[in-house]
Coordinates of N, CA and C in Angstrom, one line a residue:
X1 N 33.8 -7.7 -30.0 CA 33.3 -9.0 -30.1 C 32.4 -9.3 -28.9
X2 N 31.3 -10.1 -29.1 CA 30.4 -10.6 -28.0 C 30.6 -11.6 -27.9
X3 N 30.9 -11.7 -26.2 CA 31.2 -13.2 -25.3 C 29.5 -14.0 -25.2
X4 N 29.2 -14.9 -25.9 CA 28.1 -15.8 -25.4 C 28.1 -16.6 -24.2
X5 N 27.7 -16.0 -23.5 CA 27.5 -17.3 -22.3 C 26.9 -18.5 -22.5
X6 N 27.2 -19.7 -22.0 CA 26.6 -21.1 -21.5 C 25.7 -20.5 -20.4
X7 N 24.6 -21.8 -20.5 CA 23.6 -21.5 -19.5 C 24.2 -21.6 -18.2
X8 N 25.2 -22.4 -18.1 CA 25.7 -22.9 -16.8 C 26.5 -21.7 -16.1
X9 N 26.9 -21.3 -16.8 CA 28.6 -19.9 -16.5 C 26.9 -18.5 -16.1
X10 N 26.2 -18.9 -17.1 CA 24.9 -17.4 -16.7 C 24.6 -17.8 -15.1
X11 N 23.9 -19.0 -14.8 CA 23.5 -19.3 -13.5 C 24.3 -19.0 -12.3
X12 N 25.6 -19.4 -12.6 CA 26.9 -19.8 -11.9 C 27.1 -17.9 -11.2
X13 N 26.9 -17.2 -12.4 CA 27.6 -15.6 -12.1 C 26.7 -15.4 -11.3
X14 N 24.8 -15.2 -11.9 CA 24.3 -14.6 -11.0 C 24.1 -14.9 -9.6
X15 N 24.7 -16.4 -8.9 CA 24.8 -17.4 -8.0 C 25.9 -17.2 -7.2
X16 N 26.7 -16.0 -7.8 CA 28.2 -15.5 -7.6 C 28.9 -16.9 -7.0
X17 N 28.5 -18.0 -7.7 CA 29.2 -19.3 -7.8 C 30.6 -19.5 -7.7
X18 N 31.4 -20.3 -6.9 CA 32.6 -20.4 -7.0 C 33.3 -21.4 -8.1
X19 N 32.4 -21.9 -8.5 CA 32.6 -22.7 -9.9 C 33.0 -21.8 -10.6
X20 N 33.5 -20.5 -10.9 CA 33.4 -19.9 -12.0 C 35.1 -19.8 -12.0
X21 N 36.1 -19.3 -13.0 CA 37.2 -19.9 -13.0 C 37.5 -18.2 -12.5
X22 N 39.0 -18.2 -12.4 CA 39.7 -16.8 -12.2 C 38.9 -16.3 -13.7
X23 N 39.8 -16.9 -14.6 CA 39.4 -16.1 -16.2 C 38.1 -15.9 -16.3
X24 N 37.3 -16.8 -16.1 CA 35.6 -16.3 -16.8 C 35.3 -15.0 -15.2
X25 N 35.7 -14.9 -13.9 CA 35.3 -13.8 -13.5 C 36.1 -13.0 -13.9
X26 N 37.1 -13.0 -13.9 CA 37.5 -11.6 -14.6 C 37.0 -11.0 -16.0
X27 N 36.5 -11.9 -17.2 CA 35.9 -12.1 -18.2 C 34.6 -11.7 -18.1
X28 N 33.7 -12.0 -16.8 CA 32.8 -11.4 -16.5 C 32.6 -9.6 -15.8
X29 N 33.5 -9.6 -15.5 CA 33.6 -8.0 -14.5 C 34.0 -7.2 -15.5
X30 N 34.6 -7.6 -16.6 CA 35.1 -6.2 -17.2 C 34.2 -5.9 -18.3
X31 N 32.6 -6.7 -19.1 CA 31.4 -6.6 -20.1 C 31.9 -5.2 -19.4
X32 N 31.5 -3.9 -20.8 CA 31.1 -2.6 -21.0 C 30.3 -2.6 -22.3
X33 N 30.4 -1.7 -22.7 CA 30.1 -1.3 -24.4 C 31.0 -2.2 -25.0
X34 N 32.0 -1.9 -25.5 CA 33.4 -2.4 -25.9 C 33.4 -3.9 -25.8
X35 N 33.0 -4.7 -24.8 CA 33.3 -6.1 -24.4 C 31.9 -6.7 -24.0
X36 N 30.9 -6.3 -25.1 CA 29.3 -7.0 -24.0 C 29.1 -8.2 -24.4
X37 N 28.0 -8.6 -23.2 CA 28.3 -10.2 -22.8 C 26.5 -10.7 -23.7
X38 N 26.5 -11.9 -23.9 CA 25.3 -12.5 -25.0 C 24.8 -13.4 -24.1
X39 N 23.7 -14.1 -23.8 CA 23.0 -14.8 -23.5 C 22.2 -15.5 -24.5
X40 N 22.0 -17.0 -25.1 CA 21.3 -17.3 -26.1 C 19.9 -17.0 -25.8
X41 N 19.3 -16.9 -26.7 CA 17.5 -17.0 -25.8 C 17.1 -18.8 -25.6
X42 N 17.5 -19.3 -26.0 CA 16.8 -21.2 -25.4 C 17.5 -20.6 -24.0
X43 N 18.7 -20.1 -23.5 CA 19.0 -20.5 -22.0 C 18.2 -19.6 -21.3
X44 N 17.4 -19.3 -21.8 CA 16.5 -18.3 -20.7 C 14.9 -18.8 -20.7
X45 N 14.7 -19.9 -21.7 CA 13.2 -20.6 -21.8 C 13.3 -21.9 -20.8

């Protein structure tokens, strides 16, 4: 299954933001093949 990110949680990660909870980093460190991560396209315009 693919995790969609919010614009906010995309900014936050590459910002290595402390806003981000335990679960969504650990939810973010483990994307592979198996677990990849989505980005809508509007949060990138």
């Amino acid at each position: 299954m693919i995790a969609v990110l919010d614009t906010h949680i995309v900014l936050w990660w590459f910002d290595r933001s402390r806003r981000l909870t335990r679960d969504q980093t650990r939810m973010l460190a483990r994307n592979d093949a198996d677990h990849p991560l989505g980005v809508a396209d509007i949060s990138l315009w």
